[in-house]
Amino acid sequence: MKRIAALLVLAFATTHANAGLFSDDDARKQIVDLQTQVSSQDQRIQFLEAANKRMLDLVNQLEQLKQDLATLRGQNETLQYNLDEATKRQKDLYVDLDTRVRTIEQAKAQAVQEQQASNQQSLDAAIALAKGGKNKDAVNALTQFIQANPDSAHTATAQYWLGVSQTGLKNYKAAQAAYGAVLDQAPDDPVAPDALYGRAVAANAAGDKKGARAYLLQLLEKYPSSDKAAIAKKALLTTN
């Protein structure tokens, strides 16, 4: 508006200065035209100022967006760093846990091997007593092994030699129980034919000739390809 007032004053002064050259109508027309031009220029100025303000607002918004983007990038970098660190810690934890588990498993496997080796030594020592005729000591050692290792793969062998030692001590009933345990619990074990032949021997030693013969026939029927089957066949032929 200040610009409009200044222009009007200028126009008024110019009009009076040229009063001798123009009529009142011409002066009024020039004033109106000048006012129109001034109004038009003012509108353009206002438009430009508004456009400039909008531009400044857009620039400010752009700067704010840049700052927000920078902040988000910083947060993303922080999150990525934390994720990488967490992943690394998890991997280290997994490696450490895996190492510990492997160590425990190896220790268990070694303990099992040592126990098996110890059991085998105990069994070998007990069998050596039986083979050496030390039947009472053999019975004690074999009984301890069977009680300590009821599910061992060598329990059938221990039961067989327990039957041998009990037969040597003339404890035929106990011998029959030991041999019977082999046949009941491990009929497919390699010592099963020997155990069945042992039952025949124990029965014969106890005076049960009929029972001995029945065990020999059972041996031929169940284990015809075994070494003891050939011996049983000869024994049957000699008793006929």
Tab-separated table of C-alpha atoms in Angstrom:
chain	number	residue	atom	x	y	z
A	1	MET	CA	0.000	0.000	0.000
A	2	LYS	CA	2.922	2.327	0.668
A	3	ARG	CA	4.055	1.712	-2.880
A	4	ILE	CA	0.554	2.646	-4.168
A	5	ALA	CA	0.480	5.877	-2.136
A	6	ALA	CA	3.907	6.871	-3.401
A	7	LEU	CA	2.916	6.236	-6.960
A	8	LEU	CA	-0.303	8.236	-6.515
A	9	VAL	CA	1.621	11.185	-5.111
A	10	LEU	CA	4.029	10.979	-8.004
A	11	ALA	CA	1.156	10.793	-10.441
A	12	PHE	CA	-0.604	13.736	-8.799
A	13	ALA	CA	2.535	15.831	-8.961
A	14	THR	CA	3.098	14.936	-12.544
A	15	THR	CA	-0.505	15.777	-13.369
A	16	HIS	CA	-0.259	19.265	-11.825
A	17	ALA	CA	3.054	19.835	-13.510
A	18	ASN	CA	1.474	19.118	-16.853
A	19	ALA	CA	-1.854	20.831	-16.151
A	20	GLY	CA	-1.344	23.157	-18.979
A	21	LEU	CA	-0.810	20.316	-21.460
A	22	PHE	CA	-3.719	17.912	-20.573
A	23	SER	CA	-7.399	18.398	-19.859
A	24	ASP	CA	-9.021	17.170	-16.639
A	25	ASP	CA	-10.447	14.111	-18.387
A	26	ASP	CA	-7.050	13.150	-19.730
A	27	ALA	CA	-5.542	13.653	-16.310
A	28	ARG	CA	-8.179	11.468	-14.677
A	29	LYS	CA	-7.720	8.802	-17.320
A	30	GLN	CA	-3.976	8.800	-16.778
A	31	ILE	CA	-4.476	8.575	-13.038
A	32	VAL	CA	-6.862	5.624	-13.457
A	33	ASP	CA	-4.438	3.908	-15.828
A	34	LEU	CA	-1.618	4.561	-13.456
A	35	GLN	CA	-3.620	3.192	-10.520
A	36	THR	CA	-4.448	0.114	-12.588
A	37	GLN	CA	-0.770	-0.404	-13.377
A	38	VAL	CA	0.164	0.155	-9.755
A	39	SER	CA	-2.510	-2.328	-8.605
A	40	SER	CA	-1.336	-4.844	-11.192
A	41	GLN	CA	2.292	-4.436	-10.117
A	42	ASP	CA	1.285	-4.757	-6.491
A	43	GLN	CA	-0.595	-7.982	-7.237
A	44	ARG	CA	2.426	-9.311	-9.056
A	45	ILE	CA	4.590	-8.346	-6.117
A	46	GLN	CA	2.188	-10.040	-3.720
A	47	PHE	CA	2.093	-13.114	-5.963
A	48	LEU	CA	5.891	-13.200	-6.116
A	49	GLU	CA	6.150	-12.708	-2.377
A	50	ALA	CA	3.640	-15.556	-1.794
A	51	ALA	CA	5.480	-17.744	-4.284
A	52	ASN	CA	8.749	-16.882	-2.605
A	53	LYS	CA	7.236	-17.747	0.792
A	54	ARG	CA	6.006	-21.074	-0.570
A	55	MET	CA	9.460	-21.678	-2.023
A	56	LEU	CA	11.053	-20.894	1.318
A	57	ASP	CA	8.579	-23.239	3.013
A	58	LEU	CA	9.488	-25.966	0.514
A	59	VAL	CA	13.191	-25.334	1.081
A	60	ASN	CA	12.659	-25.556	4.839
A	61	GLN	CA	10.647	-28.740	4.414
A	62	LEU	CA	13.388	-30.159	2.216
A	63	GLU	CA	16.014	-29.325	4.818
A	64	GLN	CA	13.856	-30.914	7.505
A	65	LEU	CA	13.443	-34.014	5.365
A	66	LYS	CA	17.216	-34.129	4.874
A	67	GLN	CA	17.714	-33.914	8.634
A	68	ASP	CA	15.089	-36.602	9.249
A	69	LEU	CA	16.734	-38.804	6.623
A	70	ALA	CA	20.126	-38.298	8.231
A	71	THR	CA	18.630	-39.199	11.606
A	72	LEU	CA	17.013	-42.332	10.185
A	73	ARG	CA	20.277	-43.329	8.531
A	74	GLY	CA	22.064	-42.881	11.834
A	75	GLN	CA	19.451	-44.995	13.606
A	76	ASN	CA	19.683	-47.615	10.885
A	77	GLU	CA	23.462	-47.733	11.196
A	78	THR	CA	23.116	-48.109	14.962
A	79	LEU	CA	20.559	-50.888	14.582
A	80	GLN	CA	22.722	-52.639	11.998
A	81	TYR	CA	25.740	-52.389	14.287
A	82	ASN	CA	23.739	-53.789	17.198
A	83	LEU	CA	22.424	-56.586	14.978
A	84	ASP	CA	25.925	-57.440	13.794
A	85	GLU	CA	27.173	-57.480	17.372
A	86	ALA	CA	24.246	-59.631	18.510
A	87	THR	CA	24.835	-62.031	15.599
A	88	LYS	CA	28.522	-62.240	16.453
A	89	ARG	CA	27.771	-62.870	20.136
A	90	GLN	CA	25.226	-65.526	19.201
A	91	LYS	CA	27.729	-67.196	16.885
A	92	ASP	CA	30.425	-67.090	19.569
A	93	LEU	CA	27.947	-68.511	22.077
A	94	TYR	CA	26.990	-71.294	19.671
A	95	VAL	CA	30.645	-72.142	19.013
A	96	ASP	CA	31.368	-72.144	22.744
A	97	LEU	CA	28.295	-74.286	23.473
A	98	ASP	CA	29.148	-76.668	20.643
A	99	THR	CA	32.694	-76.978	21.958
A	100	ARG	CA	31.434	-77.722	25.448
A	101	VAL	CA	28.925	-80.285	24.186
A	102	ARG	CA	31.619	-81.979	22.112
A	103	THR	CA	33.929	-82.024	25.100
A	104	ILE	CA	31.209	-83.576	27.273
A	105	GLU	CA	30.328	-86.121	24.589
A	106	GLN	CA	33.975	-87.035	24.138
A	107	ALA	CA	34.379	-87.369	27.885
A	108	LYS	CA	31.293	-89.580	28.063
A	109	ALA	CA	32.485	-91.702	25.141
A	110	GLN	CA	35.897	-92.050	26.746
A	111	ALA	CA	34.297	-92.965	30.069
A	112	VAL	CA	32.139	-95.586	28.340
A	113	GLN	CA	35.186	-97.017	26.560
A	114	GLU	CA	37.146	-97.099	29.797
A	115	GLN	CA	34.216	-98.752	31.574
A	116	GLN	CA	33.871	-101.312	28.804
A	117	ALA	CA	37.590	-102.013	28.907
A	118	SER	CA	37.410	-102.366	32.687
A	119	ASN	CA	34.399	-104.688	32.396
A	120	GLN	CA	36.164	-106.768	29.785
A	121	GLN	CA	39.214	-107.078	32.014
A	122	SER	CA	37.001	-108.124	34.936
A	123	LEU	CA	35.243	-110.713	32.788
A	124	ASP	CA	38.501	-112.047	31.348
A	125	ALA	CA	39.928	-112.381	34.848
A	126	ALA	CA	36.808	-114.216	36.061
A	127	ILE	CA	36.867	-116.595	33.071
A	128	ALA	CA	40.561	-117.234	33.692
A	129	LEU	CA	39.672	-118.302	37.241
A	130	ALA	CA	37.033	-120.671	35.864
A	131	LYS	CA	39.422	-122.146	33.315
A	132	GLY	CA	42.080	-122.508	36.014
A	133	GLY	CA	39.753	-124.578	38.182
A	134	LYS	CA	39.359	-121.891	40.841
A	135	ASN	CA	35.622	-122.316	40.678
A	136	LYS	CA	34.676	-120.711	43.997
A	137	ASP	CA	36.575	-117.531	43.162
A	138	ALA	CA	35.216	-117.672	39.618
A	139	VAL	CA	31.618	-117.913	40.900
A	140	ASN	CA	32.102	-114.826	43.086
A	141	ALA	CA	33.757	-112.812	40.297
A	142	LEU	CA	31.222	-113.850	37.638
A	143	THR	CA	28.268	-113.158	39.941
A	144	GLN	CA	29.604	-109.659	40.659
A	145	PHE	CA	30.060	-109.008	36.945
A	146	ILE	CA	26.505	-110.141	36.116
A	147	GLN	CA	25.004	-108.012	38.888
A	148	ALA	CA	27.004	-104.959	37.810
A	149	ASN	CA	26.316	-105.441	34.089
A	150	PRO	CA	22.883	-107.040	33.661
A	151	ASP	CA	22.420	-105.585	30.163
A	152	SER	CA	25.959	-106.058	28.900
A	153	ALA	CA	26.594	-107.841	25.604
A	154	HIS	CA	28.950	-110.108	27.570
A	155	THR	CA	26.432	-111.112	30.246
A	156	ALA	CA	25.531	-114.310	28.387
A	157	THR	CA	29.200	-115.317	28.322
A	158	ALA	CA	29.470	-114.596	32.062
A	159	GLN	CA	26.340	-116.706	32.734
A	160	TYR	CA	27.789	-119.594	30.724
A	161	TRP	CA	31.059	-119.621	32.654
A	162	LEU	CA	29.118	-119.261	35.892
A	163	GLY	CA	27.336	-122.481	34.906
A	164	VAL	CA	30.704	-124.135	34.203
A	165	SER	CA	32.068	-123.096	37.609
A	166	GLN	CA	28.896	-124.182	39.443
A	167	THR	CA	29.138	-127.557	37.706
A	168	GLY	CA	32.758	-127.789	38.848
A	169	LEU	CA	31.570	-127.156	42.409
A	170	LYS	CA	28.839	-129.767	41.891
A	171	ASN	CA	26.165	-127.151	42.433
A	172	TYR	CA	24.121	-128.621	39.587
A	173	LYS	CA	20.911	-126.764	40.367
A	174	ALA	CA	22.766	-123.432	40.294
A	175	ALA	CA	24.533	-124.534	37.125
A	176	GLN	CA	21.184	-125.300	35.455
A	177	ALA	CA	19.925	-121.827	36.459
A	178	ALA	CA	22.992	-120.131	34.945
A	179	TYR	CA	22.774	-122.088	31.694
A	180	GLY	CA	19.017	-121.531	31.560
A	181	ALA	CA	19.535	-117.747	31.887
A	182	VAL	CA	21.647	-117.836	28.726
A	183	LEU	CA	19.014	-119.758	26.779
A	184	ASP	CA	16.150	-117.590	28.057
A	185	GLN	CA	17.790	-114.181	27.688
A	186	ALA	CA	20.181	-114.684	24.763
A	187	PRO	CA	19.160	-117.749	22.685
A	188	ASP	CA	20.995	-116.351	19.636
A	189	ASP	CA	24.261	-115.665	21.442
A	190	PRO	CA	27.258	-117.713	20.245
A	191	VAL	CA	27.515	-119.352	23.703
A	192	ALA	CA	23.886	-120.559	23.638
A	193	PRO	CA	24.756	-123.997	22.139
A	194	ASP	CA	27.501	-124.390	24.765
A	195	ALA	CA	25.021	-123.484	27.509
A	196	LEU	CA	22.536	-126.097	26.279
A	197	TYR	CA	25.304	-128.720	26.181
A	198	GLY	CA	26.312	-127.604	29.684
A	199	ARG	CA	22.783	-128.303	30.886
A	200	ALA	CA	23.088	-131.844	29.508
A	201	VAL	CA	26.423	-132.289	31.298
A	202	ALA	CA	25.054	-130.933	34.594
A	203	ALA	CA	21.929	-133.132	34.333
A	204	ASN	CA	24.046	-136.211	33.600
A	205	ALA	CA	26.371	-135.425	36.524
A	206	ALA	CA	23.349	-135.074	38.789
A	207	GLY	CA	22.127	-138.512	37.672
A	208	ASP	CA	19.345	-137.223	35.480
A	209	LYS	CA	20.116	-139.342	32.386
A	210	LYS	CA	16.728	-138.731	30.825
A	211	GLY	CA	17.052	-134.979	31.240
A	212	ALA	CA	20.591	-135.047	29.822
A	213	ARG	CA	19.383	-136.911	26.752
A	214	ALA	CA	16.526	-134.418	26.282
A	215	TYR	CA	18.968	-131.493	26.364
A	216	LEU	CA	21.207	-133.183	23.788
A	217	LEU	CA	18.258	-133.750	21.445
A	218	GLN	CA	17.177	-130.142	21.938
A	219	LEU	CA	20.712	-129.054	21.075
A	220	LEU	CA	20.619	-130.982	17.798
A	221	GLU	CA	17.229	-129.498	16.970
A	222	LYS	CA	17.949	-125.846	17.796
A	223	TYR	CA	21.629	-125.569	16.895
A	224	PRO	CA	22.349	-128.336	14.345
A	225	SER	CA	25.294	-126.456	12.784
A	226	SER	CA	27.115	-125.699	16.024
A	227	ASP	CA	30.289	-127.421	17.206
A	228	LYS	CA	28.499	-128.756	20.257
A	229	ALA	CA	25.871	-130.416	18.012
A	230	ALA	CA	28.487	-132.820	16.670
A	231	ILE	CA	29.586	-133.629	20.207
A	232	ALA	CA	25.966	-134.089	21.272
A	233	LYS	CA	25.423	-136.530	18.379
A	234	LYS	CA	28.359	-138.635	19.469
A	235	ALA	CA	27.170	-138.540	23.066
A	236	LEU	CA	23.733	-139.796	22.042
A	237	LEU	CA	25.253	-142.614	19.989
A	238	THR	CA	27.345	-143.788	22.951
A	239	THR	CA	24.335	-143.812	25.266
A	240	ASN	CA	22.146	-145.872	22.940
